[in-house]
Coordinates of C-alpha atoms in Angstrom, one line a residue:
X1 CA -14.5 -1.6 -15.4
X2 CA -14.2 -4.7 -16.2
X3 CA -17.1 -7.0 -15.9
X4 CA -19.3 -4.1 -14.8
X5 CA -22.9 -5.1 -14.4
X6 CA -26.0 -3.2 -16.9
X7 CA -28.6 -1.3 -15.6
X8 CA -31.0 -3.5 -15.8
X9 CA -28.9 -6.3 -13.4
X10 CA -27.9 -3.5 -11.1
X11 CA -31.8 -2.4 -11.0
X12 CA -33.1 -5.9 -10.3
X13 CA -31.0 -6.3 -7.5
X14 CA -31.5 -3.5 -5.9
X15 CA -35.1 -4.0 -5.9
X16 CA -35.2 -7.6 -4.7
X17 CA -33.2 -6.3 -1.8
X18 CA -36.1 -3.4 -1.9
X19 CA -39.0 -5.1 -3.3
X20 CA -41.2 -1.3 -2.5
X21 CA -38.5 0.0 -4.7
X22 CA -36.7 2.3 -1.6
X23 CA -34.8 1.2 1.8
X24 CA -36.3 1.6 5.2
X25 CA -34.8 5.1 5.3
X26 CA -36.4 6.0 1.9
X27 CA -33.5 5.7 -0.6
X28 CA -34.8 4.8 -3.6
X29 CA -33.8 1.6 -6.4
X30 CA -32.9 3.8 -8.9
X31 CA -30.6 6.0 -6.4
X32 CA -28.7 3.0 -5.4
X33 CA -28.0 1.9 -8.8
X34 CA -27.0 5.3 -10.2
X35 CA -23.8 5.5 -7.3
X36 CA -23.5 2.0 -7.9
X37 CA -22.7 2.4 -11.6
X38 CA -20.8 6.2 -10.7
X39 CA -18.6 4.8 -8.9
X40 CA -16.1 3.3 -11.4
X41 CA -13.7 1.5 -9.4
X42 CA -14.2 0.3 -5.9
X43 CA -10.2 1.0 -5.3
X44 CA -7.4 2.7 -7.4
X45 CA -5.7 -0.6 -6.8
X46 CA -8.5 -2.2 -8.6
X47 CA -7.4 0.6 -11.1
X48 CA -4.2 -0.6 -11.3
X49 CA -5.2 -4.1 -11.9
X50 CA -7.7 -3.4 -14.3
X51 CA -5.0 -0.9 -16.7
X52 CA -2.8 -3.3 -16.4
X53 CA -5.0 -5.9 -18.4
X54 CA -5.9 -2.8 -20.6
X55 CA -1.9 -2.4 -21.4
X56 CA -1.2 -6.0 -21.7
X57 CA -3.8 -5.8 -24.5
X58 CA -2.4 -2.8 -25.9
X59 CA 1.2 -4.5 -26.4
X60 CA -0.7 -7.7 -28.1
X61 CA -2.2 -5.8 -30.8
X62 CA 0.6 -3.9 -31.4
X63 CA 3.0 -6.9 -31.6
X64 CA 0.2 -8.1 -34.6
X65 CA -0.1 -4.5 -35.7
X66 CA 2.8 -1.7 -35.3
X67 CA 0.4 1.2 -36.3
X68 CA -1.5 0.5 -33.6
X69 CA 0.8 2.1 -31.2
X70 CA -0.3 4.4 -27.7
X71 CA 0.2 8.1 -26.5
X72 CA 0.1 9.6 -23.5
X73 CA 0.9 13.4 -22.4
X74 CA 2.8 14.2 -19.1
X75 CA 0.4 16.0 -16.6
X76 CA 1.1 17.4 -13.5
X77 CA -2.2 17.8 -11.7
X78 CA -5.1 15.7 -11.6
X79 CA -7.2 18.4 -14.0
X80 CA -4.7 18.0 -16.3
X81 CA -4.8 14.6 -16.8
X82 CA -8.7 15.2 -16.7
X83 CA -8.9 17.4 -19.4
X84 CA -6.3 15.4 -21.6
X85 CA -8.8 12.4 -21.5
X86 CA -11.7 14.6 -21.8
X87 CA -10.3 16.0 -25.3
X88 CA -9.1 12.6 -26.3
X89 CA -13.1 11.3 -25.9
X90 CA -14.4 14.0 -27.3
X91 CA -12.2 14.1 -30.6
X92 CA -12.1 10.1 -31.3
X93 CA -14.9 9.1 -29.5
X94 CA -13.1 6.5 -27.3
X95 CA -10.0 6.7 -24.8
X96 CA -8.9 3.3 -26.5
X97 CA -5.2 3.5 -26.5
X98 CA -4.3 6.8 -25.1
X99 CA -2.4 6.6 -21.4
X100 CA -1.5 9.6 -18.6
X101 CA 2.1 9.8 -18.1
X102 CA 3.7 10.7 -14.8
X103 CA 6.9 12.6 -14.9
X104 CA 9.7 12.5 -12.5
X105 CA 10.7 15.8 -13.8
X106 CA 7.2 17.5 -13.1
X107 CA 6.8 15.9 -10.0
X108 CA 9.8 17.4 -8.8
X109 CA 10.0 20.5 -10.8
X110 CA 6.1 21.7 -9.7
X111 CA 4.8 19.2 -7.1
X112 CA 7.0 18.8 -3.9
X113 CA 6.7 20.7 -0.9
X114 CA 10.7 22.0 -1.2
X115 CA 9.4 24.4 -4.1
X116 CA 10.7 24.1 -7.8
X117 CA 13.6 21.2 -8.2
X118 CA 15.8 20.0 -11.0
X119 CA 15.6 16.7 -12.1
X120 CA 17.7 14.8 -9.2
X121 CA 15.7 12.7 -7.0
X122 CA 16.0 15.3 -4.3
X123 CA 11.8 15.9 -4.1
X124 CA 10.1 13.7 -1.6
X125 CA 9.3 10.4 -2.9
X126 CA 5.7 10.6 -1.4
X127 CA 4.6 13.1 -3.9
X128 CA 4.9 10.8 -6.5
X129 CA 2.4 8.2 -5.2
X130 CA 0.6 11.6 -4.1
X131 CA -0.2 12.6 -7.5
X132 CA -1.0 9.4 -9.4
X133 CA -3.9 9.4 -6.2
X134 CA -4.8 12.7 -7.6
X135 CA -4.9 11.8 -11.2
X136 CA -6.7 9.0 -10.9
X137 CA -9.2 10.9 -8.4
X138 CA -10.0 13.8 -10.9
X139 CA -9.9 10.9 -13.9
X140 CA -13.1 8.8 -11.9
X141 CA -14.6 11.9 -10.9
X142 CA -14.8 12.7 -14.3
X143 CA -16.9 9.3 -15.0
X144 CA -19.2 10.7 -11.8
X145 CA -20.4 13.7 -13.7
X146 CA -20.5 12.1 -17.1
X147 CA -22.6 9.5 -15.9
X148 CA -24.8 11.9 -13.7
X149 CA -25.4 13.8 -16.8
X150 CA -26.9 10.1 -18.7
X151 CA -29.0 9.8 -15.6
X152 CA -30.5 13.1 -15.6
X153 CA -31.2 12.0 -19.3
X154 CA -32.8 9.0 -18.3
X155 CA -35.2 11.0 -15.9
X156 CA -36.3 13.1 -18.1
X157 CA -36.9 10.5 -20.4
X158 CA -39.6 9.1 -18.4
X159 CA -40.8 12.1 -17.2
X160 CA -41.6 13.0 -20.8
X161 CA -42.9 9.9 -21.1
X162 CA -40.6 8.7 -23.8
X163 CA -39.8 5.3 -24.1
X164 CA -37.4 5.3 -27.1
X165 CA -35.5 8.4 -25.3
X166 CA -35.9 6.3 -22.1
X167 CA -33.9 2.5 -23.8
X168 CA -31.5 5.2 -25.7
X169 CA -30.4 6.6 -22.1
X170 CA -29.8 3.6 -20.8
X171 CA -27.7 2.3 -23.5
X172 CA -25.9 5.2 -22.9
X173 CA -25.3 4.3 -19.8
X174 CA -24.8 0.5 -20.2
X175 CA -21.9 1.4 -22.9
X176 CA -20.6 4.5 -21.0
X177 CA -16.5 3.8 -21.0
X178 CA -14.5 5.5 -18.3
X179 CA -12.1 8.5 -18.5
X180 CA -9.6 5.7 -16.1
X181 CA -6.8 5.0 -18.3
X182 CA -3.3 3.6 -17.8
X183 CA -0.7 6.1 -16.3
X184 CA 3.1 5.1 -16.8
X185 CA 4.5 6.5 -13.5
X186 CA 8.3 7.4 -13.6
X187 CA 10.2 6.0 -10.4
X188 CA 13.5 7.3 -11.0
X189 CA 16.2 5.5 -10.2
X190 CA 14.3 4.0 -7.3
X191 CA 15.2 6.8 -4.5
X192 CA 17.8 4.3 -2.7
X193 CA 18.5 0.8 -2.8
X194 CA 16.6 -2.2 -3.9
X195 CA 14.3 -2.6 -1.1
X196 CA 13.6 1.3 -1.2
X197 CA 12.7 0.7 -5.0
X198 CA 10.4 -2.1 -3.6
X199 CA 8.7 -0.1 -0.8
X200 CA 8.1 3.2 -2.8
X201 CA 6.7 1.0 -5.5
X202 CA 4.5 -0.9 -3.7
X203 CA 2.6 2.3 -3.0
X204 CA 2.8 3.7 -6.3
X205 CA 0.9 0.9 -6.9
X206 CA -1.8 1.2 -4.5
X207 CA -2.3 4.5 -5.9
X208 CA -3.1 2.8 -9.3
X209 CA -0.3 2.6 -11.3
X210 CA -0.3 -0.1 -13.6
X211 CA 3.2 0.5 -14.9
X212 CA 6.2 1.8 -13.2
X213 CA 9.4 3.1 -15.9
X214 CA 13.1 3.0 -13.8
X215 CA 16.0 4.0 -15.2
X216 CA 19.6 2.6 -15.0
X217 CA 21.1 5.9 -12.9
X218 CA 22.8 5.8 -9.6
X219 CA 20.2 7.1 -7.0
X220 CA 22.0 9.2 -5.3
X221 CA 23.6 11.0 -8.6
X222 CA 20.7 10.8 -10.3
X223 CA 20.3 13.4 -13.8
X224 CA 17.8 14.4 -16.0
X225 CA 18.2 12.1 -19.1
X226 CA 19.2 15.1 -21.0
X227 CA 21.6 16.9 -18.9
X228 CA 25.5 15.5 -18.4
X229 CA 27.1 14.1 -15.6
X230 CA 25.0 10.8 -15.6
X231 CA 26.5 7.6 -13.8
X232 CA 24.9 4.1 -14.4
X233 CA 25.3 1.4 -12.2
X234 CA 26.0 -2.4 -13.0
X235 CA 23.5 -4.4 -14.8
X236 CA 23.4 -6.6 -11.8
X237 CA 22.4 -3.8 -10.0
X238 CA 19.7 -2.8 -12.3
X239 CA 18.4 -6.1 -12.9
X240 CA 18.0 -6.4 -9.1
X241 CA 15.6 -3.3 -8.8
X242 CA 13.7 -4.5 -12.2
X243 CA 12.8 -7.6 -10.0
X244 CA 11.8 -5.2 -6.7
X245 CA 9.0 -3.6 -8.9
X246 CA 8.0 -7.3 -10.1
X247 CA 7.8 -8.3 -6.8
X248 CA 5.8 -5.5 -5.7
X249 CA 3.3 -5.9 -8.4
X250 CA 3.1 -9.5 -7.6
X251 CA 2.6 -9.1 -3.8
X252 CA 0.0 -7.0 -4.5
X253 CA -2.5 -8.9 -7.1
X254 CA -1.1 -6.6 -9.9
X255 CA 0.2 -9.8 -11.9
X256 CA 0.1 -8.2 -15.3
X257 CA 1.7 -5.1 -14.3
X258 CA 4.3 -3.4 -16.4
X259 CA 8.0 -2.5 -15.9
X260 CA 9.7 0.1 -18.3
X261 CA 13.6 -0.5 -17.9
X262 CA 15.0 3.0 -19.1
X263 CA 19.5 3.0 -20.2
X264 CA 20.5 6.4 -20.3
X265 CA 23.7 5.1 -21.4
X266 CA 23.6 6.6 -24.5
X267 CA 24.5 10.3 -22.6
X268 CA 26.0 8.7 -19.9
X269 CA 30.0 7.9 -20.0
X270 CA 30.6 7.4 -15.8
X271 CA 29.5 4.4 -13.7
X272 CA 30.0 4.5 -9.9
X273 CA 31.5 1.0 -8.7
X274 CA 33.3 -1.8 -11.1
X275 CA 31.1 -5.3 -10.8
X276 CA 32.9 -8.2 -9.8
X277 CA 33.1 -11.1 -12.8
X278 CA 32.6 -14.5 -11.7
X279 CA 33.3 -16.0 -15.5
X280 CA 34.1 -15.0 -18.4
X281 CA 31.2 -13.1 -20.4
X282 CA 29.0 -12.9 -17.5
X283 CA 27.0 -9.5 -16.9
X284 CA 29.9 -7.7 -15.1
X285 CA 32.4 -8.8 -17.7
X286 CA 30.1 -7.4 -20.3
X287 CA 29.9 -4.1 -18.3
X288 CA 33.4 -4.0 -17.1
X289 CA 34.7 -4.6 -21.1
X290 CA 33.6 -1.0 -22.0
X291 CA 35.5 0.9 -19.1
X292 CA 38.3 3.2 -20.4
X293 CA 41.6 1.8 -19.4
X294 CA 45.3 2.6 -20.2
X295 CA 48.4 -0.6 -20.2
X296 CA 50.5 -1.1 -17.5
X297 CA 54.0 -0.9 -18.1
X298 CA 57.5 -0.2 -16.9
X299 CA 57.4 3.7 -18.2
X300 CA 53.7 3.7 -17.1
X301 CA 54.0 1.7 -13.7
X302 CA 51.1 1.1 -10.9
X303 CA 51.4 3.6 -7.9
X304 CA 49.9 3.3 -4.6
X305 CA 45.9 3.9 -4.4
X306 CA 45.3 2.6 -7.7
X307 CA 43.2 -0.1 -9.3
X308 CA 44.2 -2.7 -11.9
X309 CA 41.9 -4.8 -13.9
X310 CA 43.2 -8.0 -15.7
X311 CA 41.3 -8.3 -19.1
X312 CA 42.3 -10.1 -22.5
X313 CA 45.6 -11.4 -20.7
X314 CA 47.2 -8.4 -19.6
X315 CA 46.5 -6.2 -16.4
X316 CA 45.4 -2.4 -17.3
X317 CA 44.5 0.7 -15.3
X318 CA 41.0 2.1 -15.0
X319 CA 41.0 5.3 -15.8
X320 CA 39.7 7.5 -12.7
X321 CA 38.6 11.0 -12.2
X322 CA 38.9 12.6 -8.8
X323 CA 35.4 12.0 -7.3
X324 CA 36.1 8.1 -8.0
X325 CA 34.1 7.6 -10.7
X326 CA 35.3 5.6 -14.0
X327 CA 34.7 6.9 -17.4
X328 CA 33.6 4.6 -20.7
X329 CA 35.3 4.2 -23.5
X330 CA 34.4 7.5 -26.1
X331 CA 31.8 6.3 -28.3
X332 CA 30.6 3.3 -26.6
X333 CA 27.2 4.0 -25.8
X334 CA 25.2 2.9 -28.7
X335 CA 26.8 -0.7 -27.9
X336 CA 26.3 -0.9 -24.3
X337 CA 22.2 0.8 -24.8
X338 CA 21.7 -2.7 -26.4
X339 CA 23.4 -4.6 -24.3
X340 CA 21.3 -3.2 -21.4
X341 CA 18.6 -3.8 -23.0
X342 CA 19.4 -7.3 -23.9
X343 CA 20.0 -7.7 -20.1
X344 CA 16.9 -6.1 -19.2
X345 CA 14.5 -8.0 -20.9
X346 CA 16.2 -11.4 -20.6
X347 CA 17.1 -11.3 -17.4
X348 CA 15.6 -8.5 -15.6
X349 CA 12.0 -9.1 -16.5
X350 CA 11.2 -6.1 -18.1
X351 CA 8.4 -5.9 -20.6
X352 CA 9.4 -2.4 -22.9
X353 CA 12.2 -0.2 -23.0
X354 CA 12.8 3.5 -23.3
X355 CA 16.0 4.3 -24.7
X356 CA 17.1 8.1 -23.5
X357 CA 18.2 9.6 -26.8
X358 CA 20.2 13.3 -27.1
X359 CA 18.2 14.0 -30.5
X360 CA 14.7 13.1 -32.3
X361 CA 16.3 10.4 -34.9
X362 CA 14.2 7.4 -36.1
X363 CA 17.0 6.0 -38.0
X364 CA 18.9 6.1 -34.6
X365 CA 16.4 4.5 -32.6
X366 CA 15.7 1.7 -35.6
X367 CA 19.0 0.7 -35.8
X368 CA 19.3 -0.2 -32.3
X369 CA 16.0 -1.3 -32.2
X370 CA 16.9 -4.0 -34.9
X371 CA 19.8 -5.2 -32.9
X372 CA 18.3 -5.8 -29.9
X373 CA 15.8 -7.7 -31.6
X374 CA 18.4 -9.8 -32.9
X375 CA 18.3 -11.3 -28.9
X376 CA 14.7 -10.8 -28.4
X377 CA 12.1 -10.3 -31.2
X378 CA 9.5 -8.7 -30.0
X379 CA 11.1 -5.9 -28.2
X380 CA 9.0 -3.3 -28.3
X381 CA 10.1 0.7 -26.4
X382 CA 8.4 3.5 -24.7
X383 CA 9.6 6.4 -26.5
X384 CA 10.5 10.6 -25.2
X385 CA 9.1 13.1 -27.7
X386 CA 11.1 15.0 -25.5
X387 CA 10.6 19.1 -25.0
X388 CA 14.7 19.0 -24.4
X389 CA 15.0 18.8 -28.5
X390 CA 14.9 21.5 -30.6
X391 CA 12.2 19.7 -32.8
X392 CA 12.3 22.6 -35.3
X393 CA 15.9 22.8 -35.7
X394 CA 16.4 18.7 -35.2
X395 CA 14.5 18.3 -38.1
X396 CA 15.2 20.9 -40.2
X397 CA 18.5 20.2 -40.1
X398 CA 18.2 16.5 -40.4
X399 CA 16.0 17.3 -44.3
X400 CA 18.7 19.6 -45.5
X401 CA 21.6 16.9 -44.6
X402 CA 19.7 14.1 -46.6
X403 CA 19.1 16.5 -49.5
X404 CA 22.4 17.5 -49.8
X405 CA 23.9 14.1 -49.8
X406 CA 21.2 13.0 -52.6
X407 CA 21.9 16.5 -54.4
X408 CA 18.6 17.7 -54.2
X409 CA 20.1 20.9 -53.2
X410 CA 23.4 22.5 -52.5
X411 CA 25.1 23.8 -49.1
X412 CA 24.4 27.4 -49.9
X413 CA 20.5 27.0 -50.2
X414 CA 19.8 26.6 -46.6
X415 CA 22.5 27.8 -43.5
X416 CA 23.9 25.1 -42.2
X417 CA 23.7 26.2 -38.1
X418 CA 20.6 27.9 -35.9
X419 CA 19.5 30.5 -38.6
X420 CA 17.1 27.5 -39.5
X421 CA 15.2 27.9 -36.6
X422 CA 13.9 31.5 -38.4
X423 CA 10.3 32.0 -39.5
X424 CA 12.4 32.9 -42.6
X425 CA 11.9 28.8 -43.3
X426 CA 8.5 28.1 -42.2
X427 CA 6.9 28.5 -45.7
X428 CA 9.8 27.1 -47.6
X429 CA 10.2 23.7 -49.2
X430 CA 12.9 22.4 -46.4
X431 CA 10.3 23.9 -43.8
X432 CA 7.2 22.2 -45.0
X433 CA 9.1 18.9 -45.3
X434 CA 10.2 19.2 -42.0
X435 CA 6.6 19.6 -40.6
X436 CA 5.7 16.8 -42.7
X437 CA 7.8 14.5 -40.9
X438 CA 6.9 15.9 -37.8
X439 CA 3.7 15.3 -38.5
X440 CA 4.5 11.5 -39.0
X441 CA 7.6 10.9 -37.1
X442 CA 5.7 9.2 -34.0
X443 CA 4.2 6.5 -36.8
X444 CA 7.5 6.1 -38.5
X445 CA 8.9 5.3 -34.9
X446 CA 6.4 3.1 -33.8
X447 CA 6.1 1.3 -37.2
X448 CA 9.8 1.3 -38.3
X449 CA 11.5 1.1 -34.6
X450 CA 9.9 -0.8 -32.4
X451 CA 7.8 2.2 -30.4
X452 CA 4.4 0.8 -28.5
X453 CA 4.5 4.4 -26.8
X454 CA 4.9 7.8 -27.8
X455 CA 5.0 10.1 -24.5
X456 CA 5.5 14.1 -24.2
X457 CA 7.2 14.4 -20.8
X458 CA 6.5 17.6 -19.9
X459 CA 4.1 19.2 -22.3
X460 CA 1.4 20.6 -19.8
X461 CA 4.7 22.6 -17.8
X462 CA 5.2 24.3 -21.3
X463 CA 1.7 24.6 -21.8
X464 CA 0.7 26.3 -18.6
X465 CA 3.8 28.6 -18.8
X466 CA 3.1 29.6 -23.0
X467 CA -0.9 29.5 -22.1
X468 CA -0.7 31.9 -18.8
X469 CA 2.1 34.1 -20.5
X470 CA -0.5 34.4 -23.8
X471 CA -3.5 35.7 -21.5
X472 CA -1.0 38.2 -19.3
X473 CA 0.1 39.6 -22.3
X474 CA -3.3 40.8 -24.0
X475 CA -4.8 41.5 -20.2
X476 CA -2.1 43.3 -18.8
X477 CA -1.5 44.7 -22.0
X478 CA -4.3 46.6 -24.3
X479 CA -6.7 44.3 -24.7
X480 CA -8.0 43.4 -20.9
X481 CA -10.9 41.4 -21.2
X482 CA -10.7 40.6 -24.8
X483 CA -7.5 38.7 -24.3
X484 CA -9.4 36.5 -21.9
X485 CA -12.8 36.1 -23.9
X486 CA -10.9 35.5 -27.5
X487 CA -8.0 33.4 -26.1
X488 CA -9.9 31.2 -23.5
X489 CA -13.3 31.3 -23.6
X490 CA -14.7 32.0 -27.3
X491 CA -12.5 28.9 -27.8
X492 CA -13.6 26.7 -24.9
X493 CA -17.4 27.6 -26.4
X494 CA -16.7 26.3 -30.1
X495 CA -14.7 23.4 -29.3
X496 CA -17.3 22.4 -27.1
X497 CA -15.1 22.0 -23.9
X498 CA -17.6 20.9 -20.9
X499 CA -14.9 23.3 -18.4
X500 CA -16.7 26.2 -19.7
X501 CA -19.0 25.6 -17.2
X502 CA -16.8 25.6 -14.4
X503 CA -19.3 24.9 -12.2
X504 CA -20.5 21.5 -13.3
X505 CA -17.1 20.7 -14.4
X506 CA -16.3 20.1 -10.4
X507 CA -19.3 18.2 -10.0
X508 CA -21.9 21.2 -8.8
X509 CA -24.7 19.2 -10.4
X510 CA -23.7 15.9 -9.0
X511 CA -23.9 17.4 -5.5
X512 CA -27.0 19.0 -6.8
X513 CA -28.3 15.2 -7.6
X514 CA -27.3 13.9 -4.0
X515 CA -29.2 16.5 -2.5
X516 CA -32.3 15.5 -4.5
X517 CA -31.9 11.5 -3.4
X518 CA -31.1 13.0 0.3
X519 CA -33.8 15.6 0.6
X520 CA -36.2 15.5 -2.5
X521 CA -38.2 18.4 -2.6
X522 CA -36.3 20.0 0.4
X523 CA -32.8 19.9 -1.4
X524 CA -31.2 23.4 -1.7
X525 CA -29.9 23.4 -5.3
X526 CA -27.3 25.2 -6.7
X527 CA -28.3 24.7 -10.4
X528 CA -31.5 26.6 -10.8
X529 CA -32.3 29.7 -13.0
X530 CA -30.3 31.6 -11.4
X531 CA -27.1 30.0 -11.9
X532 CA -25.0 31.8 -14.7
X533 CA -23.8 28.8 -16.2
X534 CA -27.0 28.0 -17.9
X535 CA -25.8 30.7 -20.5
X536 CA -23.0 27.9 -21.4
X537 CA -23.9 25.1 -23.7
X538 CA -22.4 21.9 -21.8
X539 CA -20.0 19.3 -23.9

């Protein structure tokens, strides 16, 4: 919403197109400028190029000030993402810094056509650009009724007669901000080659995203980031679909647009194909250097069908596993996660990282934060608060190992395996510590290691399923229409959330409003007196 025009410039244009103050067909000034000003964004790929300045921004003040990091939640559905924005504006009083993220996992786990998939690239890659259309619909429809509501405001204002009610609802409306935020959209690993990466991207894009996270996988063997059997590909490779989302950003007028270049190489020991090394200490060197390998020698000779690489003088044998794929050295990963990220940045383009991580550790994430910076000093990471760690038992085990090594307490005061995750600890002094640094661990990460974002990937999936499991229990079970009034909508009432009236929540008044500038007096309204949502306060 950039450079969105007032009211009062929107008003006195209207009428010196309309100097009676309504069009030929009888639309009046003030009608005009209220869907004028409702409609938010002409396009969602004006969306995307106005989030995009809105990140850009974002990443600025962060580099001046690490506690001013972003969040976002992972939503499935347009409502979601509606009713994430809605609660962020209604608990800080601005949407400043909060994003909507996509999830590859969601999309194909609850939004394909193929029903529910795991986390391999096998949904169709239209659903993707499907939903960030959706979210971005719901999040703009959202501004329709909010703004609806100012203007209703405004007309009763000066059907009352009230002038300082009347300047109060159009500052209202002047400084109204929009529920459209930034959504980082998860591409995968591209769904194919580099011009596939380009094409799908391109429409991710029109569909508003601003910012498009790929990951370092082989497409067609694509894995969750936390399941095994991941296979990166060359950094060549990589770097060459890093520059397909640049190019489809730039083709389209998204110039600050952002790329997120995700290494799972952390979890990942395989890559599919060895790069070919032009000099010494170029990217396939570099790549090629960490590969598991075994010497050549007269008791271990070459037979036919294998591969021999000639490093550090001498020519050694890839190690090989059936399928063809080559396995890293054991314990590498740490080292090459920088590397690729050293490569990504400098040479790919990329402006953050995410680094795929198999537990919540900030002194983990730091200390390859710190290296990387080493290169390039302003690298800054988009981080997984992943639902695939046990938070509980991550952390609860990480405060016992630090006391014990500083002899705060011994082995035998707290079990040492899964018993920690008992309610047994909750109200203990190693529970309540752990809490406590859950309860700061996204501002340690941002401010100690380099994190711009803190996501939740899939918190609305657990959400729906804890949520719709809660309710079933109580209605199924004993309770019947008390589980529903004390568990949804007592609480929707006293935390003031505007979907208790369904109703208007989907933009019943708004049509209601249409009617009135279609038909006046004639409009059939389905907000009267005898609409049961009137019992509902609205937000």
């Amino acid at each position: 919403m950039a450079n969105r025009k007032t009211y009062a410039e929107l008003r006195a244009e209207a009428q010196a197109r309309y100097p009676s103050g309504q069009t030929p067909g009888g639309v009046t000034v003030d009608d005009i400028v209220q869907l004028k000003l409702q409609n938010t964004f002409d396009t969602h790929l004006d969306v995307a190029r106005a989030m995009a300045k809105v990140m850009r921004e974002d990443m600025a003040a962060y580099d001046a000030d690490p506690s001013l990091s972003t969040q976002s939640l992972g939503c499935w559905s347009g409502f979601h993402a509606q009713q994430m924005i809605k609660s962020v504006k209604r608990l800080r009083g601005t949407t400043k810094r909060a994003y909507v993220y996509l999830s590859g996992w969601m999309v194909a786990g609850l939004r394909n056509r193929w029903g529910h998939l795991p986390d391999q690239s096998m949904h169709e890659k239209t659903a993707v650009a499907d939903l960030i259309q959706e979210i971005y619909t719901s999040l703009r429809q959202a501004d329709e009724v909010a703004i609806n509501d100012l203007f209703k405001d405004l007309k009763a204002a000066r059907a009352a007669g009230d002038a300082a009610a009347e300047k109060a609802a159009i500052e209202a409306i002047d400084n109204f901000e929009t529920h459209v935020v930034p959504i980082i959209a998860d591409i995968d690993a591209g769904f194919g080659n580099e011009h596939a990466t380009y094409l799908l991207a391109k429409e991710l894009i029109k569909a508003g995203a601003c910012c498009l996270q790929i990951e370092n996988q082989v497409s067609d063997a694509k894995q969750c980031g936390h399941q095994d059997g991941k296979v990166t590909v060359p950094r060549e490779d990589f770097i060459e679909k890093l520059r397909a989302c640049r190019l489809a950003f730039e083709e389209l007028g998204v110039d600050e647009g952002v790329i997120v270049a995700r290494t799972d190489s952390l979890g990942a020991g395989l890559t599919q194909k060895v790069p070919v090394s032009q000099q010494p200490g170029d990217l396939a060197a570099e790549y090629i250097k960490w590969l598991k390998t075994e010497p050549i020698t007269d008791a271990n000779p070459m037979k036919d069908g294998e591969l021999a690489l000639f490093q550090n003088g001498q020519f050694v044998r890839p190690a090989r596993l059936p399928n063809g794929l080559f396995p890293f050295q054991d314990g590498s990963g740490r080292d090459r996660v920088v590397e690729d990220c050293i490569a990504s940045l400098t040479q790919g383009g990329a402006d953050l990282l995410w680094i795929e991580t198999d537990t919540p550790n900030v002194d983990e994430i730091a200390g390859m934060v710190n290296d990387i910076r080493k290169v390039v000093p302003n690298a800054k990471l988009t981080y997984n608060n992943s639902p695939s760690f046990n938070w509980t038992l991550n952390l609860r085990k990480q405060v016992r190992d630090q006391w014990i090594a500083e002899g705060k307490i011994s082995e035998t005061d707290y079990p040492a395996g899964n018993e920690l995750m008992k309610a047994d600890f909750d109200q203990t002094d190693l529970g309540r510590e752990a809490d406590a640094r859950l309860r700061r661990f996204q501002t340690d990460i941002s401010t100690r290691a380099g994190v711009f974002h803190n996501l939740i990937t899939l918190p609305t999936f657990h959400l729906t399923a804890k949520s719709v499991d809660e309710l079933s229990r109580g209605y199924f079970g004993e309770d019947k229409m008390l589980a529903y009034v004390a568990t949804v909508q007592r609480e929707e009432i006293r935390r003031g959330i505007s979907a208790v009236k369904h109703q208007h929540e989907v933009g019943s008044d708004l049509g209601d409003t249409f009617k009135e500038m279609v038909a006046g007096e004639r409009a059939l309204k389905a907000g009267g007196h005898a609409n049961t949502m009137n019992q509902f306060a609205a937000e």
